[in-house]
mmCIF file of C-alpha atoms in Angstrom:
data_model
loop_
_atom_site.group_PDB
_atom_site.id
_atom_site.type_symbol
_atom_site.label_atom_id
_atom_site.label_comp_id
_atom_site.label_asym_id
_atom_site.label_seq_id
_atom_site.Cartn_x
_atom_site.Cartn_y
_atom_site.Cartn_z
ATOM 1 C CA MET A 23 185.507 111.251 96.656
ATOM 2 C CA SER A 24 185.655 111.057 92.862
ATOM 3 C CA HIS A 25 184.874 107.698 91.217
ATOM 4 C CA THR A 26 188.474 107.363 89.997
ATOM 5 C CA LEU A 27 189.925 108.154 93.397
ATOM 6 C CA ARG A 28 187.439 105.783 94.996
ATOM 7 C CA ALA A 29 188.504 103.001 92.613
ATOM 8 C CA PHE A 30 192.139 103.662 93.446
ATOM 9 C CA ALA A 31 191.414 103.745 97.156
ATOM 10 C CA ILE A 32 189.389 100.542 97.043
ATOM 11 C CA THR A 33 192.107 98.785 95.097
ATOM 12 C CA LEU A 34 194.702 99.845 97.640
ATOM 13 C CA ALA A 35 192.334 98.888 100.459
ATOM 14 C CA LEU A 36 191.890 102.422 101.759
ATOM 15 C CA ALA A 37 188.132 102.169 101.373
ATOM 16 C CA LEU A 38 186.481 98.815 101.000
ATOM 17 C CA GLY A 39 183.209 98.265 99.239
ATOM 18 C CA ALA A 40 180.422 95.972 100.338
ATOM 19 C CA CYS A 41 182.243 92.796 99.295
ATOM 20 C CA ALA A 42 184.306 91.011 101.927
ATOM 21 C CA GLN A 43 188.023 91.081 101.162
ATOM 22 C CA LEU A 44 190.673 88.454 101.828
ATOM 23 C CA GLY A 45 192.750 89.392 104.839
ATOM 24 C CA ALA A 46 195.043 88.077 107.541
ATOM 25 C CA ASP A 47 195.402 88.835 111.221
ATOM 26 C CA ALA A 48 199.136 89.476 110.812
ATOM 27 C CA PRO A 49 201.565 89.753 107.862
ATOM 28 C CA LEU A 50 202.382 86.445 106.186
ATOM 29 C CA PHE A 51 205.033 87.746 103.765
ATOM 30 C CA THR A 52 208.306 89.655 104.090
ATOM 31 C CA VAL A 53 210.666 91.397 101.683
ATOM 32 C CA ALA A 54 212.538 88.092 101.410
ATOM 33 C CA ASP A 55 209.490 86.614 99.623
ATOM 34 C CA GLN A 56 209.791 89.119 96.762
ATOM 35 C CA ALA A 57 211.493 86.587 94.492
ATOM 36 C CA GLY A 58 212.619 87.447 90.977
ATOM 37 C CA ALA A 59 213.322 90.762 89.287
ATOM 38 C CA PRO A 60 211.331 93.887 90.294
ATOM 39 C CA PRO A 61 208.070 93.636 88.301
ATOM 40 C CA LEU A 62 207.052 97.323 88.216
ATOM 41 C CA THR A 63 208.682 100.423 86.765
ATOM 42 C CA GLU A 64 209.285 103.035 89.443
ATOM 43 C CA GLY A 65 207.870 106.498 88.850
ATOM 44 C CA VAL A 66 204.623 108.385 88.386
ATOM 45 C CA TRP A 67 201.637 106.282 87.329
ATOM 46 C CA VAL A 68 198.065 107.217 86.521
ATOM 47 C CA SER A 69 194.907 105.247 87.178
ATOM 48 C CA GLY A 70 191.734 106.232 85.413
ATOM 49 C CA GLU A 71 188.790 105.293 83.264
ATOM 50 C CA ALA A 72 187.438 106.325 79.872
ATOM 51 C CA ASP A 73 187.419 110.029 80.755
ATOM 52 C CA CYS A 74 191.169 110.065 81.453
ATOM 53 C CA PRO A 75 193.045 111.103 78.234
ATOM 54 C CA PHE A 76 195.632 108.325 78.264
ATOM 55 C CA ASP A 77 196.769 109.266 74.744
ATOM 56 C CA GLN A 78 197.944 112.630 76.122
ATOM 57 C CA ILE A 79 199.134 111.958 79.662
ATOM 58 C CA ALA A 80 202.790 111.483 78.686
ATOM 59 C CA THR A 81 202.906 115.189 77.778
ATOM 60 C CA LEU A 82 201.078 116.474 80.861
ATOM 61 C CA GLU A 83 202.716 117.880 83.971
ATOM 62 C CA ARG A 84 199.437 117.823 85.911
ATOM 63 C CA PHE A 85 196.528 115.495 85.301
ATOM 64 C CA PRO A 86 192.865 116.402 84.674
ATOM 65 C CA PRO A 87 189.802 115.048 86.497
ATOM 66 C CA GLY A 88 189.274 111.407 85.675
ATOM 67 C CA CYS A 89 192.975 110.655 86.137
ATOM 68 C CA THR A 90 194.420 109.745 89.549
ATOM 69 C CA PRO A 91 198.211 110.176 89.768
ATOM 70 C CA PHE A 92 200.230 108.071 92.169
ATOM 71 C CA GLU A 93 203.884 107.337 92.754
ATOM 72 C CA VAL A 94 205.433 103.866 92.830
ATOM 73 C CA ARG A 95 208.893 103.420 94.320
ATOM 74 C CA ARG A 96 210.975 101.058 96.429
ATOM 75 C CA ASP A 97 211.578 101.522 100.132
ATOM 76 C CA ALA A 98 215.082 101.272 101.544
ATOM 77 C CA ASP A 99 214.580 97.601 102.435
ATOM 78 C CA GLY A 100 213.115 96.675 99.021
ATOM 79 C CA ALA A 101 209.400 96.820 99.856
ATOM 80 C CA TRP A 102 207.156 98.830 97.517
ATOM 81 C CA LEU A 103 205.657 102.222 98.338
ATOM 82 C CA PHE A 104 202.482 103.575 96.688
ATOM 83 C CA LEU A 105 201.710 107.260 97.262
ATOM 84 C CA HIS A 106 198.697 109.202 95.960
ATOM 85 C CA ARG A 107 200.142 112.355 94.315
ATOM 86 C CA LEU A 108 197.408 114.880 94.930
ATOM 87 C CA ASP A 109 199.897 117.627 93.990
ATOM 88 C CA LEU A 110 199.881 116.376 90.387
ATOM 89 C CA ALA A 111 196.104 116.727 89.957
ATOM 90 C CA GLU A 112 194.722 119.752 88.097
ATOM 91 C CA GLU A 113 191.618 119.933 90.268
ATOM 92 C CA VAL A 114 191.283 118.801 93.858
ATOM 93 C CA THR A 115 187.871 118.560 95.486
ATOM 94 C CA GLU A 116 187.390 119.053 99.207
ATOM 95 C CA ALA A 117 186.515 115.352 99.520
ATOM 96 C CA ASP A 118 189.734 114.373 97.730
ATOM 97 C CA ARG A 119 191.778 116.675 99.963
ATOM 98 C CA LEU A 120 190.225 115.294 103.142
ATOM 99 C CA SER A 121 190.789 111.725 101.926
ATOM 100 C CA ALA A 122 194.443 112.459 101.203
ATOM 101 C CA GLU A 123 194.880 114.050 104.621
ATOM 102 C CA ALA A 124 193.257 111.049 106.288
ATOM 103 C CA HIS A 125 195.579 108.661 104.411
ATOM 104 C CA PRO A 126 198.818 110.595 103.800
ATOM 105 C CA GLY A 127 200.714 107.411 102.962
ATOM 106 C CA PRO A 128 202.722 106.147 101.418
ATOM 107 C CA LEU A 129 201.216 102.671 101.475
ATOM 108 C CA ARG A 130 203.772 99.926 101.960
ATOM 109 C CA LEU A 131 203.271 96.700 100.008
ATOM 110 C CA ILE A 132 205.098 93.416 99.684
ATOM 111 C CA LEU A 133 204.918 92.163 96.061
ATOM 112 C CA ALA A 134 205.497 88.413 95.899
ATOM 113 C CA PRO A 135 204.932 85.920 93.079
ATOM 114 C CA ALA A 136 201.506 84.257 93.260
ATOM 115 C CA VAL A 137 202.917 80.997 91.880
ATOM 116 C CA GLU A 138 204.443 78.191 93.907
ATOM 117 C CA ARG A 139 207.410 77.475 91.627
ATOM 118 C CA PRO A 140 210.732 79.234 92.337
ATOM 119 C CA ILE A 141 211.338 82.431 90.344
ATOM 120 C CA PRO A 142 215.000 83.046 89.368
ATOM 121 C CA ALA A 143 216.522 86.403 90.294
ATOM 122 C CA ASP A 144 216.461 87.641 86.684
ATOM 123 C CA SER A 145 212.952 86.396 85.863
ATOM 124 C CA TYR A 146 209.346 87.439 86.412
ATOM 125 C CA ALA A 147 206.125 85.764 87.509
ATOM 126 C CA PRO A 148 202.911 86.004 85.463
ATOM 127 C CA LEU A 149 200.926 87.069 88.528
ATOM 128 C CA TYR A 150 201.796 88.771 91.805
ATOM 129 C CA LEU A 151 200.144 89.172 95.176
ATOM 130 C CA ALA A 152 200.449 92.389 97.112
ATOM 131 C CA GLU A 153 200.251 92.323 100.892
ATOM 132 C CA LEU A 154 199.205 95.621 102.444
ATOM 133 C CA ASP A 155 199.844 96.132 106.125
ATOM 134 C CA ASP A 156 198.883 99.564 107.446
ATOM 135 C CA GLU A 157 201.605 99.989 110.066
ATOM 136 C CA ASP A 158 200.125 103.345 111.129
ATOM 137 C CA ASP A 159 196.883 101.629 112.127
ATOM 138 C CA PRO A 160 197.670 98.434 114.061
ATOM 139 C CA GLY A 161 193.966 97.610 114.301
ATOM 140 C CA THR A 162 193.638 97.298 110.520
ATOM 141 C CA ARG A 163 193.721 93.803 109.027
ATOM 142 C CA VAL A 164 196.384 92.855 106.537
ATOM 143 C CA LEU A 165 194.808 92.866 103.058
ATOM 144 C CA TYR A 166 195.703 91.337 99.693
ATOM 145 C CA LEU A 167 195.637 92.447 96.060
ATOM 146 C CA ALA A 168 196.144 90.586 92.789
ATOM 147 C CA ILE A 169 198.488 92.303 90.317
ATOM 148 C CA ALA A 170 199.118 91.071 86.768
ATOM 149 C CA PRO A 171 201.621 93.114 84.723
ATOM 150 C CA ARG A 172 200.882 93.765 81.044
ATOM 151 C CA GLY A 173 203.500 93.758 78.291
ATOM 152 C CA PRO A 174 207.302 93.827 78.682
ATOM 153 C CA LEU A 175 208.689 93.810 82.208
ATOM 154 C CA PRO A 176 209.348 95.677 84.392
ATOM 155 C CA ALA A 177 205.763 96.661 83.685
ATOM 156 C CA THR A 178 204.559 100.067 82.546
ATOM 157 C CA SER A 179 200.923 98.904 82.485
ATOM 158 C CA LEU A 180 198.815 96.535 84.543
ATOM 159 C CA GLU A 181 196.310 93.978 83.275
ATOM 160 C CA THR A 182 194.889 93.233 86.715
ATOM 161 C CA PHE A 183 195.011 95.368 89.864
ATOM 162 C CA ILE A 184 192.244 94.217 92.188
ATOM 163 C CA ALA A 185 191.495 93.609 95.820
ATOM 164 C CA VAL A 186 190.923 89.878 96.429
ATOM 165 C CA SER A 187 187.282 89.360 97.331
ATOM 166 C CA CYS A 188 186.208 86.398 99.418
ATOM 167 C CA ASP A 189 183.453 85.585 96.929
ATOM 168 C CA ALA A 190 185.916 85.293 94.028
ATOM 169 C CA ALA A 191 188.458 83.345 96.060
ATOM 170 C CA LEU A 192 185.976 80.801 97.401
ATOM 171 C CA ARG A 193 183.591 80.459 94.459
ATOM 172 C CA ASP A 194 185.177 77.148 93.446
ATOM 173 C CA GLY A 195 185.119 75.812 96.985
ATOM 174 C CA PRO A 196 187.105 76.064 100.207
ATOM 175 C CA ILE A 197 190.838 76.787 100.307
ATOM 176 C CA ALA A 198 193.030 75.056 102.881
ATOM 177 C CA GLY A 199 194.316 77.770 105.185
ATOM 178 C CA VAL A 200 191.419 80.186 104.581
ATOM 179 C CA THR A 201 188.743 80.506 107.255
ATOM 180 C CA ALA A 202 185.417 81.874 106.023
ATOM 181 C CA VAL A 203 182.836 83.521 108.270
ATOM 182 C CA TYR A 204 179.184 83.534 107.188
ATOM 183 C CA GLU A 205 176.163 85.313 108.587
ATOM 184 C CA ASP A 206 172.524 84.352 108.249
ATOM 185 C CA SER A 207 170.089 86.893 106.874
ATOM 186 C CA THR A 208 166.753 87.136 105.118
ATOM 187 C CA GLY A 209 166.481 87.664 101.368
ATOM 188 C CA ALA A 210 164.207 90.181 99.643
ATOM 189 C CA ASP A 211 161.594 87.465 99.192
ATOM 190 C CA GLY A 212 161.706 86.546 102.866
ATOM 191 C CA SER A 213 163.678 83.340 102.352
ATOM 192 C CA PRO A 214 166.726 82.614 104.509
ATOM 193 C CA ALA A 215 170.096 83.607 103.039
ATOM 194 C CA ARG A 216 173.704 82.975 104.019
ATOM 195 C CA ASN A 217 176.178 85.765 103.313
ATOM 196 C CA LEU A 218 179.958 85.559 103.275
ATOM 197 C CA ARG A 219 181.079 88.183 105.789
ATOM 198 C CA SER A 220 184.866 87.715 105.826
ATOM 199 C CA CYS A 221 187.698 85.337 105.002
ATOM 200 C CA THR A 222 191.059 85.093 106.718
ATOM 201 C CA ALA A 223 194.225 83.450 105.380
ATOM 202 C CA THR A 224 196.722 81.787 107.696
ATOM 203 C CA THR A 225 199.378 80.569 105.228
ATOM 204 C CA GLN A 226 201.271 81.876 102.225
ATOM 205 C CA ALA A 227 200.004 79.004 100.083
ATOM 206 C CA ALA A 228 196.411 79.947 100.921
ATOM 207 C CA VAL A 229 196.978 83.557 99.862
ATOM 208 C CA ARG A 230 198.593 82.492 96.577
ATOM 209 C CA GLU A 231 195.711 80.176 95.749
ATOM 210 C CA ALA A 232 193.138 82.866 96.597
ATOM 211 C CA VAL A 233 194.960 85.427 94.448
ATOM 212 C CA ARG A 234 195.123 83.022 91.497
ATOM 213 C CA ARG A 235 191.409 82.272 91.767
ATOM 214 C CA ALA A 236 190.544 85.980 92.031
ATOM 215 C CA ALA A 237 192.613 86.756 88.919
ATOM 216 C CA ILE A 238 190.811 84.024 86.968
ATOM 217 C CA GLU A 239 187.412 85.361 88.063
ATOM 218 C CA ASP A 240 188.516 88.863 87.043
ATOM 219 C CA ALA A 241 189.554 87.743 83.536
ATOM 220 C CA SER A 242 186.066 88.355 82.171
ATOM 221 C CA ASN A 243 186.312 92.009 83.222
ATOM 222 C CA HIS A 244 189.261 92.953 81.013
ATOM 223 C CA ASP A 245 187.017 95.086 78.834
ATOM 224 C CA ARG A 246 186.455 97.428 81.775
ATOM 225 C CA PRO A 247 187.641 100.985 81.171
ATOM 226 C CA ASP A 248 189.901 101.446 84.206
ATOM 227 C CA ARG A 249 193.623 101.413 83.477
ATOM 228 C CA PHE A 250 196.880 101.717 85.399
ATOM 229 C CA VAL A 251 199.701 103.181 83.317
ATOM 230 C CA PHE A 252 203.257 104.395 83.971
ATOM 231 C CA VAL A 253 203.785 107.997 82.850
ATOM 232 C CA ARG A 254 207.305 109.127 83.736
ATOM 233 C CA ALA A 255 210.251 108.661 86.040
ATOM 234 C CA ILE A 256 210.321 110.472 89.345
ATOM 235 C CA SER A 257 212.086 113.835 89.148
ATOM 236 C CA PRO A 258 215.174 113.909 91.383
#
């Protein structure tokens, strides 16, 4: 899998890295929790890093290596659907094709404000949580992302689009409603070590707090090259 596709997959919880991610044993949010105006522009988006020619993508029908195209749209009930658009890529490796076949999507997400205060119907939140529940794989845990739009809303660019790691969420201490599981191991120098293996949320408030903490921890990484940018509306 290409690095860009891997980054996209990790962010959407298709392939998790070594870090433990915040999860839940069952969905904690519904479409009714998506308060406020829709925060994202529907259409074709591209994720990529420095080798993706973002200054040219608005004129491209198909996207070169380094750019990962995906589609963002609403489901009939108002939930959000994210679909990797392999058909819009100029080059498709065998690994990319197999990954797309293994996860045909679309991924269904609930996007809810990560703040506790009420959000009026015509307003936006500064930070959102995304709950991903893979309905096609009942054995998969519900997972959470932190999404911060950039610029005018509905957003055409994202400042933050990260999976919520347990380390980031719990670095400042425990969160009420989040159960952490540790495992004992031995460090490289032979000394005992305690590793955070997983963390599970049981309340909406716990998820919101974890997402806010993760976004704060991620603030120092805003010079990273990966970007998520809207390109064009979906052709009818």
